PDB file of C-alpha atoms in Angstrom:
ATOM      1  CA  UNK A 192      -4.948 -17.002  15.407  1.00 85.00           C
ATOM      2  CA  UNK A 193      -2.525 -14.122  16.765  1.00 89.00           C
ATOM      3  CA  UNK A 194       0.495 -15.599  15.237  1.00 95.00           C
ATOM      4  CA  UNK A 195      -1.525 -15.632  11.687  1.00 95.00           C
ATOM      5  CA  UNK A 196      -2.602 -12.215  12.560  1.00 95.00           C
ATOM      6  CA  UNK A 197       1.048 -11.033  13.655  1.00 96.00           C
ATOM      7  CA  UNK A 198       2.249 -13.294  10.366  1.00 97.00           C
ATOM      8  CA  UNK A 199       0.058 -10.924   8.200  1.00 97.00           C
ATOM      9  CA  UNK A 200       0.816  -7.823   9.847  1.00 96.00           C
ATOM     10  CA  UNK A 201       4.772  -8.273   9.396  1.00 98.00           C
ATOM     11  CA  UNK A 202       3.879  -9.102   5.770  1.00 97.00           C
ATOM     12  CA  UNK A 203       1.793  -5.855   5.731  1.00 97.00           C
ATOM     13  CA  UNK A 204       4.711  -4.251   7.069  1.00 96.00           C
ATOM     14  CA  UNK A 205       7.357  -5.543   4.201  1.00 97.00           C
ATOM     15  CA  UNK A 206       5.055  -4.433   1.850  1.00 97.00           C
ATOM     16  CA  UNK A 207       4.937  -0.947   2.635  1.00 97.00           C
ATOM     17  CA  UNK A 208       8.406  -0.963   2.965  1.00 96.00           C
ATOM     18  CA  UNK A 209       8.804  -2.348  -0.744  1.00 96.00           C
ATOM     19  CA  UNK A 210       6.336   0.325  -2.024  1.00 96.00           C
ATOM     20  CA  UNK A 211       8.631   3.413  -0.663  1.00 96.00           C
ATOM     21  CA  UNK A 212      11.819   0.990  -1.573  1.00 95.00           C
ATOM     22  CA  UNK A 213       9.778   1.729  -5.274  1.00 94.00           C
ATOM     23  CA  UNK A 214       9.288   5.227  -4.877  1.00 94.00           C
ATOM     24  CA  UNK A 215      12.839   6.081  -3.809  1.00 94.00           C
ATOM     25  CA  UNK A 216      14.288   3.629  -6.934  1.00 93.00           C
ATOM     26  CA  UNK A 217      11.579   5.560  -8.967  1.00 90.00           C
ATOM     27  CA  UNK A 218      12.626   9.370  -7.597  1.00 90.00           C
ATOM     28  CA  UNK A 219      16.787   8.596  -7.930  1.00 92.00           C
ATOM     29  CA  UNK A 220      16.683   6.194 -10.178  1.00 83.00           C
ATOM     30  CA  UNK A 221      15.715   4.388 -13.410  1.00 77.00           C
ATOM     31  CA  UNK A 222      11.665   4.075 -14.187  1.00 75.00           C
ATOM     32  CA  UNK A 223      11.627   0.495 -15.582  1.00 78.00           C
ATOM     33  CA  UNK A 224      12.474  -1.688 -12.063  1.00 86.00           C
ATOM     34  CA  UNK A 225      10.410   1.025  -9.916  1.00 89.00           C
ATOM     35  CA  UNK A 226       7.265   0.152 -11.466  1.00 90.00           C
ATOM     36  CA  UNK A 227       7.320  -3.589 -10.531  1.00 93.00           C
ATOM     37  CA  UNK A 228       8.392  -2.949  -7.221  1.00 94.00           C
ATOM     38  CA  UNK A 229       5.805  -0.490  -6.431  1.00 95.00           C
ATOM     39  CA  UNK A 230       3.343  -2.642  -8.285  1.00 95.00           C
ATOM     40  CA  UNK A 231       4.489  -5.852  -6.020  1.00 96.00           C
ATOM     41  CA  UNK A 232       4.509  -3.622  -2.828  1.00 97.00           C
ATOM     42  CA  UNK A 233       0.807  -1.895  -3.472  1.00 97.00           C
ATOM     43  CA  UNK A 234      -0.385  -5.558  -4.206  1.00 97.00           C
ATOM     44  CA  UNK A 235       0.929  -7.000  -0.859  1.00 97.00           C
ATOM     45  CA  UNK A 236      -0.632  -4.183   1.080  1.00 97.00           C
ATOM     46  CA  UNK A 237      -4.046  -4.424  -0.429  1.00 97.00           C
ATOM     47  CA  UNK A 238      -4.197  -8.243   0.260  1.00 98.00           C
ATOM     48  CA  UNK A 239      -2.599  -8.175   3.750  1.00 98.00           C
ATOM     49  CA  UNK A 240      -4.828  -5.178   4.084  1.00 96.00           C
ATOM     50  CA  UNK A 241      -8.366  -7.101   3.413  1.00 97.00           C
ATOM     51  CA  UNK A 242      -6.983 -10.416   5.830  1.00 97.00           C
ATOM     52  CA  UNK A 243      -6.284  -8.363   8.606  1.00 96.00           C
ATOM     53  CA  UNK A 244      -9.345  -6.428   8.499  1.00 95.00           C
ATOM     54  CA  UNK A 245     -11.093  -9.849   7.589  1.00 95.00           C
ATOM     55  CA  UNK A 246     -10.143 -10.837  11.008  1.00 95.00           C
ATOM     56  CA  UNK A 247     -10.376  -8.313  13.028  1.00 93.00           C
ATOM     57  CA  UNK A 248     -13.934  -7.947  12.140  1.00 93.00           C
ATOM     58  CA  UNK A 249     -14.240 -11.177  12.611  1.00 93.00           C
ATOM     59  CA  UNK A 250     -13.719 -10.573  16.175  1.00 90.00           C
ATOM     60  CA  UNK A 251     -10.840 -13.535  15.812  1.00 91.00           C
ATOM     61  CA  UNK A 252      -8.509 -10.683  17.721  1.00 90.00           C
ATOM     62  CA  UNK A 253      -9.192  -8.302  21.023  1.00 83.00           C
ATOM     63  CA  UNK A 254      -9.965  -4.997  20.434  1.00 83.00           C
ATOM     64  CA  UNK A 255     -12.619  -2.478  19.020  1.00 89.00           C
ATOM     65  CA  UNK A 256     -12.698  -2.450  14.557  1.00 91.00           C
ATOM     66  CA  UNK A 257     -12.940   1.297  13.354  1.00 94.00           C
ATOM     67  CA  UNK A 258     -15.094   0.515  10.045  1.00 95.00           C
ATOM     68  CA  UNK A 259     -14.327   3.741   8.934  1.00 97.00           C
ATOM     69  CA  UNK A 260     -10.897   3.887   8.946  1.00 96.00           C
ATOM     70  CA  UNK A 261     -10.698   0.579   7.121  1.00 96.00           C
ATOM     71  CA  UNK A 262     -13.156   1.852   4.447  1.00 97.00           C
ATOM     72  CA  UNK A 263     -10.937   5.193   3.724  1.00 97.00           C
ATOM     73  CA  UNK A 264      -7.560   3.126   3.725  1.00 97.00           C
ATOM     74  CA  UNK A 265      -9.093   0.489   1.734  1.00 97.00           C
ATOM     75  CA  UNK A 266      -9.912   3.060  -0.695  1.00 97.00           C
ATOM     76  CA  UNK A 267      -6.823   4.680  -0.722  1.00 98.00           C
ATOM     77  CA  UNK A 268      -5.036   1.873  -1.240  1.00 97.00           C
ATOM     78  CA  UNK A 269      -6.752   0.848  -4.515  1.00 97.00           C
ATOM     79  CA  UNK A 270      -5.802   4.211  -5.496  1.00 97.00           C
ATOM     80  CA  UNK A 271      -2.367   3.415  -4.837  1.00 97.00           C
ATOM     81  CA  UNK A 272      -2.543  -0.345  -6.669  1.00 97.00           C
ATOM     82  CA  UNK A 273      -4.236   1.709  -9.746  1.00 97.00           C
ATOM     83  CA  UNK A 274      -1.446   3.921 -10.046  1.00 96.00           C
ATOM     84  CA  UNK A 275       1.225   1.513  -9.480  1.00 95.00           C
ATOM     85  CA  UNK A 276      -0.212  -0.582 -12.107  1.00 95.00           C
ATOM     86  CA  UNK A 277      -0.111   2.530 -14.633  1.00 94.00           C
ATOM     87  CA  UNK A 278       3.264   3.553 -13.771  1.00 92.00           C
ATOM     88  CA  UNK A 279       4.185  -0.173 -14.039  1.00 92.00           C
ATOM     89  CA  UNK A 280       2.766  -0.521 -17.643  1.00 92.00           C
ATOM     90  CA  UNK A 281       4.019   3.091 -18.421  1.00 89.00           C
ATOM     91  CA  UNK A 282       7.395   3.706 -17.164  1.00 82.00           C
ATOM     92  CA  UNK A 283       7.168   6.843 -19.454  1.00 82.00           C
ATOM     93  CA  UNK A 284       3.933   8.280 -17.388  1.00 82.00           C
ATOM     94  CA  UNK A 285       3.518  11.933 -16.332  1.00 81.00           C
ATOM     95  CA  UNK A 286       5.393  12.779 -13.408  1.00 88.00           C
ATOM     96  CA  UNK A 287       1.897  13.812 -11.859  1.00 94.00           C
ATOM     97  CA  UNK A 288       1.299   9.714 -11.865  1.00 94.00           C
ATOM     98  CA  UNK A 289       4.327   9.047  -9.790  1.00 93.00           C
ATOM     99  CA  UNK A 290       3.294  12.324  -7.371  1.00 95.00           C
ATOM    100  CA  UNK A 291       0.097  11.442  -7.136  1.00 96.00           C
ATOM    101  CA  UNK A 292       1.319   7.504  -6.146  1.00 96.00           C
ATOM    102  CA  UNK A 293       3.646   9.113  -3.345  1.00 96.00           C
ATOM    103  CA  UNK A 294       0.894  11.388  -2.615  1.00 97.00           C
ATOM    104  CA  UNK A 295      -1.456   8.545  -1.662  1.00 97.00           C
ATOM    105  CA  UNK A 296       0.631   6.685  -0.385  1.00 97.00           C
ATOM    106  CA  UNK A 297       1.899   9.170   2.324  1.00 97.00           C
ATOM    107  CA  UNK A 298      -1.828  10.015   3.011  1.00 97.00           C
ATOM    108  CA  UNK A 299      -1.858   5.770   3.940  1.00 96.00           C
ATOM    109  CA  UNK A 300       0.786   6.356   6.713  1.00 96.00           C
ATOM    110  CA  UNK A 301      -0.978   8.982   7.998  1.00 97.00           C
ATOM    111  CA  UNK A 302      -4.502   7.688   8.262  1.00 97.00           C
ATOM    112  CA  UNK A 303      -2.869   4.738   9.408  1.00 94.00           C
ATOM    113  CA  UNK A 304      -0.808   6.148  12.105  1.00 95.00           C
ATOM    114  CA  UNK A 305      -2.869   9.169  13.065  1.00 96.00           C
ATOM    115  CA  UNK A 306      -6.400   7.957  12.682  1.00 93.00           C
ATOM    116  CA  UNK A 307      -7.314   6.995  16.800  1.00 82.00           C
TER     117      UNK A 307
END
């Protein structure tokens, strides 16, 4: 089960990287190609998201699950899909869309990496 769990945590990985590969295509760049990047990137990290927390609670994997950090990344990552998916269908989309998006998506790292 770890080399599932270290699969899904790579792909969890190269999604986050393709959602800021979106953001910096979207903040130098063209609007039309950022939008399904971001959208492709959000997606990836809300699936790998649930499967890894699927089996860690499962107790498949050593450690100690904080529910509560799951919970608040969980919903800040459907934030994040949301307003992928908007700025995906609406290329044209307030800039408060895309700063809200790299917002939330900052605020990820950060719970991720800073939450103990």
């Amino acid at each position: 089960m770890d080399i599932v769990y270290n699969l899904l945590v790579v792909t969890h990985l190269l999604g986050m990287a393709y959602l800021v590969s979106g953001i910096v295509v979207r903040w130098v760049g063209s609007p039309e190609p950022a939008g399904k990047i971001m959208l492709w990137g959000a997606s990836a990290q809300v699936v790998t998201g649930l499967a890894l927390a699927g089996i860690a609670s499962a107790g498949l994997i050593g450690g100690e699950v904080n529910h509560m950090k799951i919970g608040v990344k969980l919903v800040v990552a459907v934030v994040v899909l949301v307003l992928a998916h908007i700025v995906w269908r609406r290329p044209d989309a307030g800039k408060n869309v895309f700063y809200g998006l790299t917002a939330a998506t900052l605020l990820n790292v950060v719970i991720a990496a800073m939450w103990v």
